[in-house]
PDB file of C-alpha atoms in Angstrom:
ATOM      1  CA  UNK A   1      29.462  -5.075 -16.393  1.00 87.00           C
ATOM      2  CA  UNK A   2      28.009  -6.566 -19.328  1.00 94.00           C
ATOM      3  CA  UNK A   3      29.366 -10.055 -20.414  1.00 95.00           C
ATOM      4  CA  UNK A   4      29.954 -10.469 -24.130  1.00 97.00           C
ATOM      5  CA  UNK A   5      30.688 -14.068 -25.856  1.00 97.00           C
ATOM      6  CA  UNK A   6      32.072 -13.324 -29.626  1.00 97.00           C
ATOM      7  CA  UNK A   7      32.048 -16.757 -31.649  1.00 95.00           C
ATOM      8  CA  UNK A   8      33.375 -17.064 -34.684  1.00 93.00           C
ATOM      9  CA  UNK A   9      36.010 -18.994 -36.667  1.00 91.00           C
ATOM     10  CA  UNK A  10      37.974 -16.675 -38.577  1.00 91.00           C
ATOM     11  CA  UNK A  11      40.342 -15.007 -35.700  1.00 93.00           C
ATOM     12  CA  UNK A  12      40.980 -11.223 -37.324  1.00 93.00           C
ATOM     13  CA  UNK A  13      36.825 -11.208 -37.083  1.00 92.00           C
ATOM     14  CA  UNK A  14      36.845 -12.209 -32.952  1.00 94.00           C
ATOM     15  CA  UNK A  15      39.751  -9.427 -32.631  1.00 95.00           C
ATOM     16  CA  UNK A  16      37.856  -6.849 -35.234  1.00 95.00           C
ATOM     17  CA  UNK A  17      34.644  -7.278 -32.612  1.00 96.00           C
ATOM     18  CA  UNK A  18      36.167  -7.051 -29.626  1.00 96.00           C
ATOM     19  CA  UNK A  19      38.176  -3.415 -30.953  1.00 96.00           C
ATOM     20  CA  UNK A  20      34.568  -2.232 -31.860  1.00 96.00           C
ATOM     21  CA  UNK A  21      33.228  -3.551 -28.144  1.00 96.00           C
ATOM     22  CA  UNK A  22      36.272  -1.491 -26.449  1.00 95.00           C
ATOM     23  CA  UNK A  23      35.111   1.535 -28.281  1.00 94.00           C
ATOM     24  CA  UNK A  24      31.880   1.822 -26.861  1.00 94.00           C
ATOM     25  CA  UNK A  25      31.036   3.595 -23.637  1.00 87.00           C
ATOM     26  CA  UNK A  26      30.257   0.611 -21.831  1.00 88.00           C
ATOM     27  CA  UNK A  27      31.907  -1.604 -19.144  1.00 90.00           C
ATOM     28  CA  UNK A  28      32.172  -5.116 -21.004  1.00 93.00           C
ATOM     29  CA  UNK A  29      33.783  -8.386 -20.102  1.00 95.00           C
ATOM     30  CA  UNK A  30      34.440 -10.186 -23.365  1.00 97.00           C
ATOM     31  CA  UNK A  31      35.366 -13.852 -24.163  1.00 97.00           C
ATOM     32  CA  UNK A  32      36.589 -15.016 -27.866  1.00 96.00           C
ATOM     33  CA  UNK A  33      35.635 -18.837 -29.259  1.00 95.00           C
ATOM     34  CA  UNK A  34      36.292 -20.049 -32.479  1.00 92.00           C
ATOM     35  CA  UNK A  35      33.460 -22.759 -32.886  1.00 91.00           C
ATOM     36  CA  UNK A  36      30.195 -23.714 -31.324  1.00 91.00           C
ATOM     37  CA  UNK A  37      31.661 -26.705 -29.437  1.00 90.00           C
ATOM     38  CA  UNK A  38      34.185 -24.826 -27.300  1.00 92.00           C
ATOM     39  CA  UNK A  39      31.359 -22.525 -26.953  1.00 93.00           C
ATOM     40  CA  UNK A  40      28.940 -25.203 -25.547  1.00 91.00           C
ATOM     41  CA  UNK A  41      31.556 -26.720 -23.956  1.00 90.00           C
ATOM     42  CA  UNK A  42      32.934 -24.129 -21.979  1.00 87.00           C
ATOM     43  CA  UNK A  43      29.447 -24.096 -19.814  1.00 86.00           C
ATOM     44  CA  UNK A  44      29.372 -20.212 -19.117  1.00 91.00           C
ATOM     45  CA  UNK A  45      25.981 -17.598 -19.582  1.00 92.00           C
ATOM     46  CA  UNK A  46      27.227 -14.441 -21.051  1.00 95.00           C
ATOM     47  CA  UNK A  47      24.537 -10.751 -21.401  1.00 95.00           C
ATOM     48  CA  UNK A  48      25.527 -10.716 -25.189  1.00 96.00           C
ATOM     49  CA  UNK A  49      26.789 -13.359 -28.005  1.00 97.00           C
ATOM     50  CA  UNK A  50      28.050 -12.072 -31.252  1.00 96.00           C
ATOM     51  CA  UNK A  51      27.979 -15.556 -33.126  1.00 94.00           C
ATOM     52  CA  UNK A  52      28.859 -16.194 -36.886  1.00 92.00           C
ATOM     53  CA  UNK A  53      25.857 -17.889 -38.763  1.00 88.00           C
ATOM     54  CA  UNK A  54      28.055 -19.862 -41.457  1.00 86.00           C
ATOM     55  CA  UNK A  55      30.846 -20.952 -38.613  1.00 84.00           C
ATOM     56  CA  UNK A  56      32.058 -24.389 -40.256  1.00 75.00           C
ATOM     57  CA  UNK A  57      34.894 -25.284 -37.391  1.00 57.00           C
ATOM     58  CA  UNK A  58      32.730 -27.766 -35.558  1.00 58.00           C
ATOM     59  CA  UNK A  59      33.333 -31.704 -34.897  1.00 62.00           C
ATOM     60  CA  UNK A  60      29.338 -31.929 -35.505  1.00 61.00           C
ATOM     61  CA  UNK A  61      29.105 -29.830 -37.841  1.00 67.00           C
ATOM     62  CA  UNK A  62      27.007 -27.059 -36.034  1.00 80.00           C
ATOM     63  CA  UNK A  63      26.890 -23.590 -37.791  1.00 85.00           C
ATOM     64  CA  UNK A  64      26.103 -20.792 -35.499  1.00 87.00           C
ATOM     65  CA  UNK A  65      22.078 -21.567 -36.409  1.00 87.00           C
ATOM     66  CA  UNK A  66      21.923 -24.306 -35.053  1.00 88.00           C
ATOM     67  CA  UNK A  67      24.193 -23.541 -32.518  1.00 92.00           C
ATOM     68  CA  UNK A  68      21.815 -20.200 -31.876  1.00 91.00           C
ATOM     69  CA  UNK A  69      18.742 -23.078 -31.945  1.00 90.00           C
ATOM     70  CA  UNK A  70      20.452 -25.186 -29.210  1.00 91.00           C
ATOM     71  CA  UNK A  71      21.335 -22.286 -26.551  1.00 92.00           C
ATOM     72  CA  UNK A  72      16.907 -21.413 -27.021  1.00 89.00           C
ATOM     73  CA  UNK A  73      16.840 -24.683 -25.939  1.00 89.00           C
ATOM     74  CA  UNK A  74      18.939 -25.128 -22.535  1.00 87.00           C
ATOM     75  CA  UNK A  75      17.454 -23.746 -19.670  1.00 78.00           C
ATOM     76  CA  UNK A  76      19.923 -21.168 -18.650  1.00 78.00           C
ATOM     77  CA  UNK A  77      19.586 -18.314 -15.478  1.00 68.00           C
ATOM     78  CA  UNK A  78      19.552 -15.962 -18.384  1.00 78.00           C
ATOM     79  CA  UNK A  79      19.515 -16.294 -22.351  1.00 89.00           C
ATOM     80  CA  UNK A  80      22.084 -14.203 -24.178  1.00 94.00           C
ATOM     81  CA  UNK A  81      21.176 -11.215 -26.265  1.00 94.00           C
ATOM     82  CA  UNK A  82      22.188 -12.612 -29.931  1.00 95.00           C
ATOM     83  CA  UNK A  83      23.630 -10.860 -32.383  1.00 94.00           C
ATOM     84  CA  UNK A  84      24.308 -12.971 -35.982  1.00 91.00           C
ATOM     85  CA  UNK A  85      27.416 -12.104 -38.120  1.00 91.00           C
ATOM     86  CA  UNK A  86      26.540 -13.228 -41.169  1.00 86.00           C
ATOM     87  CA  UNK A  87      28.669 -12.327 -44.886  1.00 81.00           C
ATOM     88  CA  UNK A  88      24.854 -12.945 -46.523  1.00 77.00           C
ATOM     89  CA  UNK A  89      21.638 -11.060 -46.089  1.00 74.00           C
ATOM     90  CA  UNK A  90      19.647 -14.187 -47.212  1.00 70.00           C
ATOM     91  CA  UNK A  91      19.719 -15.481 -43.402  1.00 63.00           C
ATOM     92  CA  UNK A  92      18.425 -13.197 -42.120  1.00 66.00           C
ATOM     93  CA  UNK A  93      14.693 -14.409 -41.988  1.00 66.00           C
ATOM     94  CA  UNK A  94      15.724 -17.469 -40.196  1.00 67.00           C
ATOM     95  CA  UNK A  95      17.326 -15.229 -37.618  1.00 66.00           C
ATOM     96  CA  UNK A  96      14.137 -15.002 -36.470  1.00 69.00           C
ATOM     97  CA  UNK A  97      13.226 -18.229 -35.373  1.00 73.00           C
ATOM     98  CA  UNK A  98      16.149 -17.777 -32.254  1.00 83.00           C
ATOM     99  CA  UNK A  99      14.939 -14.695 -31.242  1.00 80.00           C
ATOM    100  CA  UNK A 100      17.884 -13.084 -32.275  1.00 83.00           C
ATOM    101  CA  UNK A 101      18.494  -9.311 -31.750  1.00 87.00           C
ATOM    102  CA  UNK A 102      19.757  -8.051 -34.744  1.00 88.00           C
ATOM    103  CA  UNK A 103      22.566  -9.141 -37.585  1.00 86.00           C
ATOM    104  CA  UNK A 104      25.495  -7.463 -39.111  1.00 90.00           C
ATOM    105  CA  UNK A 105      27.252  -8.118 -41.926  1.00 87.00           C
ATOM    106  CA  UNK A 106      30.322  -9.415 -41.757  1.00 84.00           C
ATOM    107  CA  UNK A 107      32.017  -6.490 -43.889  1.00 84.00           C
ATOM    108  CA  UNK A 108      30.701  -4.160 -40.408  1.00 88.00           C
ATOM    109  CA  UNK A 109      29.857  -0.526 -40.909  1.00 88.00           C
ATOM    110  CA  UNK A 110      31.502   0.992 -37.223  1.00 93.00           C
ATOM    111  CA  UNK A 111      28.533   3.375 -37.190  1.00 93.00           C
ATOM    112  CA  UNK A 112      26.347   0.509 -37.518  1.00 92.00           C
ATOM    113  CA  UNK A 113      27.872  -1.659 -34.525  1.00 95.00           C
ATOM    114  CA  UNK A 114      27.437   0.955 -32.503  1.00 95.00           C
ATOM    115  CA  UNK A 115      23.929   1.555 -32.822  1.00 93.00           C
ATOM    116  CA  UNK A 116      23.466  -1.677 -32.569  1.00 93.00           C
ATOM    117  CA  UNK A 117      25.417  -2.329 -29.594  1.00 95.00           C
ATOM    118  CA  UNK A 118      23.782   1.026 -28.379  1.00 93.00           C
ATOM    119  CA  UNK A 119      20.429  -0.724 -28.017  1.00 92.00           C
ATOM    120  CA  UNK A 120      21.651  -4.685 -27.227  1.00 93.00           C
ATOM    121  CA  UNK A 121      23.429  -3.215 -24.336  1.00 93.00           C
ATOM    122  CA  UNK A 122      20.128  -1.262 -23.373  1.00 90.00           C
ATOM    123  CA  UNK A 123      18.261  -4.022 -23.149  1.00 88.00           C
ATOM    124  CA  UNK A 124      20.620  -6.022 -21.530  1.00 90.00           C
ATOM    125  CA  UNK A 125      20.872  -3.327 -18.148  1.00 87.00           C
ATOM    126  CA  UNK A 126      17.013  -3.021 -18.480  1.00 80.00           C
ATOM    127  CA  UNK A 127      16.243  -6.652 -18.149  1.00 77.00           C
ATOM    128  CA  UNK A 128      19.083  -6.363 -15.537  1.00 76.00           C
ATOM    129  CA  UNK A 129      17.176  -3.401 -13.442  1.00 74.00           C
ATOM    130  CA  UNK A 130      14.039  -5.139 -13.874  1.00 66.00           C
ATOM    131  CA  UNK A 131      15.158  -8.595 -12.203  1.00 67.00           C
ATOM    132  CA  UNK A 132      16.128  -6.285  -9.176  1.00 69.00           C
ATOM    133  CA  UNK A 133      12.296  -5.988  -8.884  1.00 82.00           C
ATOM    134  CA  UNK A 134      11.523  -9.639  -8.827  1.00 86.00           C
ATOM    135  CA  UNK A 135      12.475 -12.818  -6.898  1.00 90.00           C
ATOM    136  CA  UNK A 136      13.318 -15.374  -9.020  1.00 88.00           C
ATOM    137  CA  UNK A 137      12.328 -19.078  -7.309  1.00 89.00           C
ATOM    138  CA  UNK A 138      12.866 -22.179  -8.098  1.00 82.00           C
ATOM    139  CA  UNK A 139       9.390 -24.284  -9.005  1.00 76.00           C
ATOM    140  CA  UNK A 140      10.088 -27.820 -10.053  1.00 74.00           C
ATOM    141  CA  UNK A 141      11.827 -28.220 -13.148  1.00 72.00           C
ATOM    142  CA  UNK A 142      11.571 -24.513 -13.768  1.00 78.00           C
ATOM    143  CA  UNK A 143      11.269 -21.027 -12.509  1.00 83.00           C
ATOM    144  CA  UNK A 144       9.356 -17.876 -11.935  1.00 86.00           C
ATOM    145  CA  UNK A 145       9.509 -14.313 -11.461  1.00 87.00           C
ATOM    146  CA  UNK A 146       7.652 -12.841  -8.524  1.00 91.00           C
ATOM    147  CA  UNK A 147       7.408  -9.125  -8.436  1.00 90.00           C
ATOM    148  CA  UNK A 148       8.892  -7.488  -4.935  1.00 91.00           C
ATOM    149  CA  UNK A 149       5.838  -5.648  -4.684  1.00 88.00           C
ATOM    150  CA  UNK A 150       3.213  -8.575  -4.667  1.00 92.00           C
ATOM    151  CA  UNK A 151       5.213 -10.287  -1.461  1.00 95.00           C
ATOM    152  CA  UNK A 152       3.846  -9.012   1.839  1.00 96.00           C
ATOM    153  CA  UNK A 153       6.666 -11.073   4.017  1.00 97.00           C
ATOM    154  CA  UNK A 154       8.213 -14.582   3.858  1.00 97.00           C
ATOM    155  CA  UNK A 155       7.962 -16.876   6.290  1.00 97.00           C
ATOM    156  CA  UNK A 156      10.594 -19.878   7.357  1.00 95.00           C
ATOM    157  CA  UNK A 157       8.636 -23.458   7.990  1.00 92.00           C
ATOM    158  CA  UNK A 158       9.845 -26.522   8.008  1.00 89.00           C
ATOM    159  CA  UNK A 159      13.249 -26.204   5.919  1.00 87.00           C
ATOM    160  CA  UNK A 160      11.245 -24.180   3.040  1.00 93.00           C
ATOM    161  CA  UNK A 161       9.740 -20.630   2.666  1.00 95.00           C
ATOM    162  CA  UNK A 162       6.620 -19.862   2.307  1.00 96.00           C
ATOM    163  CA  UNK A 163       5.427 -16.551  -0.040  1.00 96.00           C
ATOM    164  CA  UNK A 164       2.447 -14.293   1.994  1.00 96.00           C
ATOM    165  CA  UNK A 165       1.470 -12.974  -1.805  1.00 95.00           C
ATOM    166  CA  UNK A 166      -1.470 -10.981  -2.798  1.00 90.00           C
ATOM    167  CA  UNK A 167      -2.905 -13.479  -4.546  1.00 90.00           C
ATOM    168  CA  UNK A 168      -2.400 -16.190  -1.849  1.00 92.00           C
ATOM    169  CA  UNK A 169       0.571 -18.494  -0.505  1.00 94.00           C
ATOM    170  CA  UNK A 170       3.605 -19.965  -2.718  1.00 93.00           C
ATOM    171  CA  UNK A 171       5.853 -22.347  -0.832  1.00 93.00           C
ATOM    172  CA  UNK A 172       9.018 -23.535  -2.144  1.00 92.00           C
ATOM    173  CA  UNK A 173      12.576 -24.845  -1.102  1.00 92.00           C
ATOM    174  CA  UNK A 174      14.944 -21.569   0.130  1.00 92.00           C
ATOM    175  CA  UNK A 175      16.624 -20.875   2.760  1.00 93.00           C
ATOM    176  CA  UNK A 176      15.321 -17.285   4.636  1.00 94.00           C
ATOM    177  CA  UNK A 177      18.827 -16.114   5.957  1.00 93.00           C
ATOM    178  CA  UNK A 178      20.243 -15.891   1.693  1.00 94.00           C
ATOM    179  CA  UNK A 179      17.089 -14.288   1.043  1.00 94.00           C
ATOM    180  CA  UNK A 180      17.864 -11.700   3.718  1.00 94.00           C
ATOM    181  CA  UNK A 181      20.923 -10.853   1.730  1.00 92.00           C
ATOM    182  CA  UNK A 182      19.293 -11.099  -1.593  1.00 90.00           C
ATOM    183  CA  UNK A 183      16.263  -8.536  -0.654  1.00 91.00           C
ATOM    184  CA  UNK A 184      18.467  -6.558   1.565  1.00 89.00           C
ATOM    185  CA  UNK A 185      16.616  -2.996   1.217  1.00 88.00           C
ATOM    186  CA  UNK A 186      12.912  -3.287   0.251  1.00 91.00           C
ATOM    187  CA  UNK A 187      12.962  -6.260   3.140  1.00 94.00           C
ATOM    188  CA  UNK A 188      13.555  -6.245   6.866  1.00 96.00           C
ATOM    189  CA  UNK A 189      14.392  -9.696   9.181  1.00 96.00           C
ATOM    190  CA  UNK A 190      12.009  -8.824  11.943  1.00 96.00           C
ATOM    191  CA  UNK A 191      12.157 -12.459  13.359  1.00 95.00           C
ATOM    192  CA  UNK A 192      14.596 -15.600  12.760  1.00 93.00           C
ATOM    193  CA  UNK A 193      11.303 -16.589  11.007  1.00 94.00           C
ATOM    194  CA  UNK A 194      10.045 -13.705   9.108  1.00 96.00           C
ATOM    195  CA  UNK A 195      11.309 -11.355   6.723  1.00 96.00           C
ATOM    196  CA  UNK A 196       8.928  -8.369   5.715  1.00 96.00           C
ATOM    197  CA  UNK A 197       8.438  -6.215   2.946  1.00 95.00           C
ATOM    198  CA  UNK A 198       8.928  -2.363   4.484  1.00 94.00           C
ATOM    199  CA  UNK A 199       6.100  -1.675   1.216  1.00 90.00           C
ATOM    200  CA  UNK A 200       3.240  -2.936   3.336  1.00 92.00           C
ATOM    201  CA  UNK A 201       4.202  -2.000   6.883  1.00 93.00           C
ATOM    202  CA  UNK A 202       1.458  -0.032   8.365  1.00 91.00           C
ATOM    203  CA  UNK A 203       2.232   0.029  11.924  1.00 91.00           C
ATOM    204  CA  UNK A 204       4.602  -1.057  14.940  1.00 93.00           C
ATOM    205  CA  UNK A 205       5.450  -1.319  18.734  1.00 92.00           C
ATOM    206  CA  UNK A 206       8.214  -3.136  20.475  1.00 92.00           C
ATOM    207  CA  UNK A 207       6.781  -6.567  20.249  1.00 94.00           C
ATOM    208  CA  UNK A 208       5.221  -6.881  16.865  1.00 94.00           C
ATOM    209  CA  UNK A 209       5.081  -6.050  13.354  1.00 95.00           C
ATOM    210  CA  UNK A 210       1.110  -5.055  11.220  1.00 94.00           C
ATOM    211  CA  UNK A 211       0.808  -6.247   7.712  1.00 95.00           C
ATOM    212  CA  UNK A 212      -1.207  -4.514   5.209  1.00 91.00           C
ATOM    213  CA  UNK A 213      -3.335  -8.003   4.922  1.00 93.00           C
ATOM    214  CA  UNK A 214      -4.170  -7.656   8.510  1.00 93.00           C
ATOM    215  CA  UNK A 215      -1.103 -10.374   9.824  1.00 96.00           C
ATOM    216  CA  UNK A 216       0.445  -9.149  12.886  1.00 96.00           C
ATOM    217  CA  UNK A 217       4.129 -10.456  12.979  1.00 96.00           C
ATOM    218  CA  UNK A 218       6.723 -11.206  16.263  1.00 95.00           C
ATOM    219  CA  UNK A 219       9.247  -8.067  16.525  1.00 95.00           C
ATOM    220  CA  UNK A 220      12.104 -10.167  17.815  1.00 91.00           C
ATOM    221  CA  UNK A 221      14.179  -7.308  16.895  1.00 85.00           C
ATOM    222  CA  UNK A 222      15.377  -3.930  19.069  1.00 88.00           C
ATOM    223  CA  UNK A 223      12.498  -1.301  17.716  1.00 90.00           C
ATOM    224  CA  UNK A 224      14.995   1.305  17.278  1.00 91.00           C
ATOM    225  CA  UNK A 225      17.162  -0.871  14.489  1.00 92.00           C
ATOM    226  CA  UNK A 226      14.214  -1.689  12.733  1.00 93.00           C
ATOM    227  CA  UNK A 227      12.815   1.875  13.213  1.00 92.00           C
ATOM    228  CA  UNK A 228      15.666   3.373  11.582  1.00 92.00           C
ATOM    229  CA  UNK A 229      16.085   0.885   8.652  1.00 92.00           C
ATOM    230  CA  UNK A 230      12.322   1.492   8.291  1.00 91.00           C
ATOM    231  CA  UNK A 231      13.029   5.327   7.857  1.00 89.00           C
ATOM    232  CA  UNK A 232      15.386   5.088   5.703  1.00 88.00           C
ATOM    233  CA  UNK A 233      13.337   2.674   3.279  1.00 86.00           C
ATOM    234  CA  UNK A 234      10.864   5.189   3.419  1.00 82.00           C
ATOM    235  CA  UNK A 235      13.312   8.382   2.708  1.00 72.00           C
TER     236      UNK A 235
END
């Protein structure tokens, strides 16, 4: 499910884009708003933004550039794929500074918007697979991606987490029975404290657990459950 945001102030436009979005082969959630501040203010992350450079229906006065400018600058879970509707080529260049993803004129070619929406949506489920590979954690004001397969097993200490990496040990606030859910798969609750990564299991009896780094880990466990859920991983 891909969720689309079309902004723009002239209404047959936001119904024109979302007839050429229903066209495509792909499943799409799409929201319509007719200036930058109900935008803004609605609060919501969408996968893809079709946004109107020269939108005028603003109480500040915010065309979608600077709108475009203001969203690059929130710290969001994910930034939107943009796409600029513009009626003039001459903007263009500046669609650059946003990181924007591509522009269409406003009088759109249907072959066009579908090549275009072709490869937006394309990115959009790659970045999505990829983040399936990676934990994303919270670090202060911000946050970072660590690959699945740098994480030998977690550990739960003292109301926080702590990260048995490759390169060493990341601690951070996070609670180990949502990450259970979240890395449900690839990762394997052996312990009310310790959730391993089935990756760098290289041997087991009833009572504990070997890490590739040489840790051996408290099978809490019954060996057959996590002898079968180790199978299958490995299937």
């Amino acid at each position: 499910m891909i969720r689309i945001a079309i902004c723009d102030d002239e209404k047959n436009i936001r119904v024109y884009l979302r007839t050429l979005v229903r066209k495509q082969d792909s499943e799409s959630e799409i929201t319509e708003y007719a200036s930058a501040d109900e935008y803004l203010s609605g609060g919501m992350e969408y996968d893809l933004l079709f946004l109107y450079i020269e939108m005028k229906d603003s109480a500040f006065g915010m065309d979608g550039m600077s709108m475009a400018k203001q969203i690059r600058g929130m710290e969001l879970a994910r930034q939107p794929v943009i796409i600029f509707v513009t009626a003039y080529e001459k903007y263009v260049y500046d669609a650059f500074d946003v990181d924007a993803f591509q522009y269409l004129l406003k009088s759109i070619n249907e072959q066009k918007f579908a090549e275009v929406f072709s490869r937006a949506a394309g990115r959009i489920l790659s970045e999505a697979e990829q983040k399936k590979k990676t934990l994303i954690i919270q670090c202060g004001s911000g946050s970072r991606a660590i690959p699945l397969d740098s994480i030998y097993y977690l550990e739960s200490r003292n109301h926080k987490v702590v990260l048995y990496l490759k390169e060493g040990e990341l601690e951070y606030y996070a609670k180990i029975g949502d990450l259970e859910k979240e890395l449900t798969g690839q990762f394997y609750r052996i312990h009310r404290g310790y959730l391993v990564n089935f990756t760098y299991v290289e041997g087991y009896d009833k009572t504990e657990v070997i890490i590739a780094n040489g840790d051996r880990l408290p099978l809490s466990k019954k060996i057959d459950d996590f002898a079968a859920a180790y199978l299958q991983f490995m299937q």
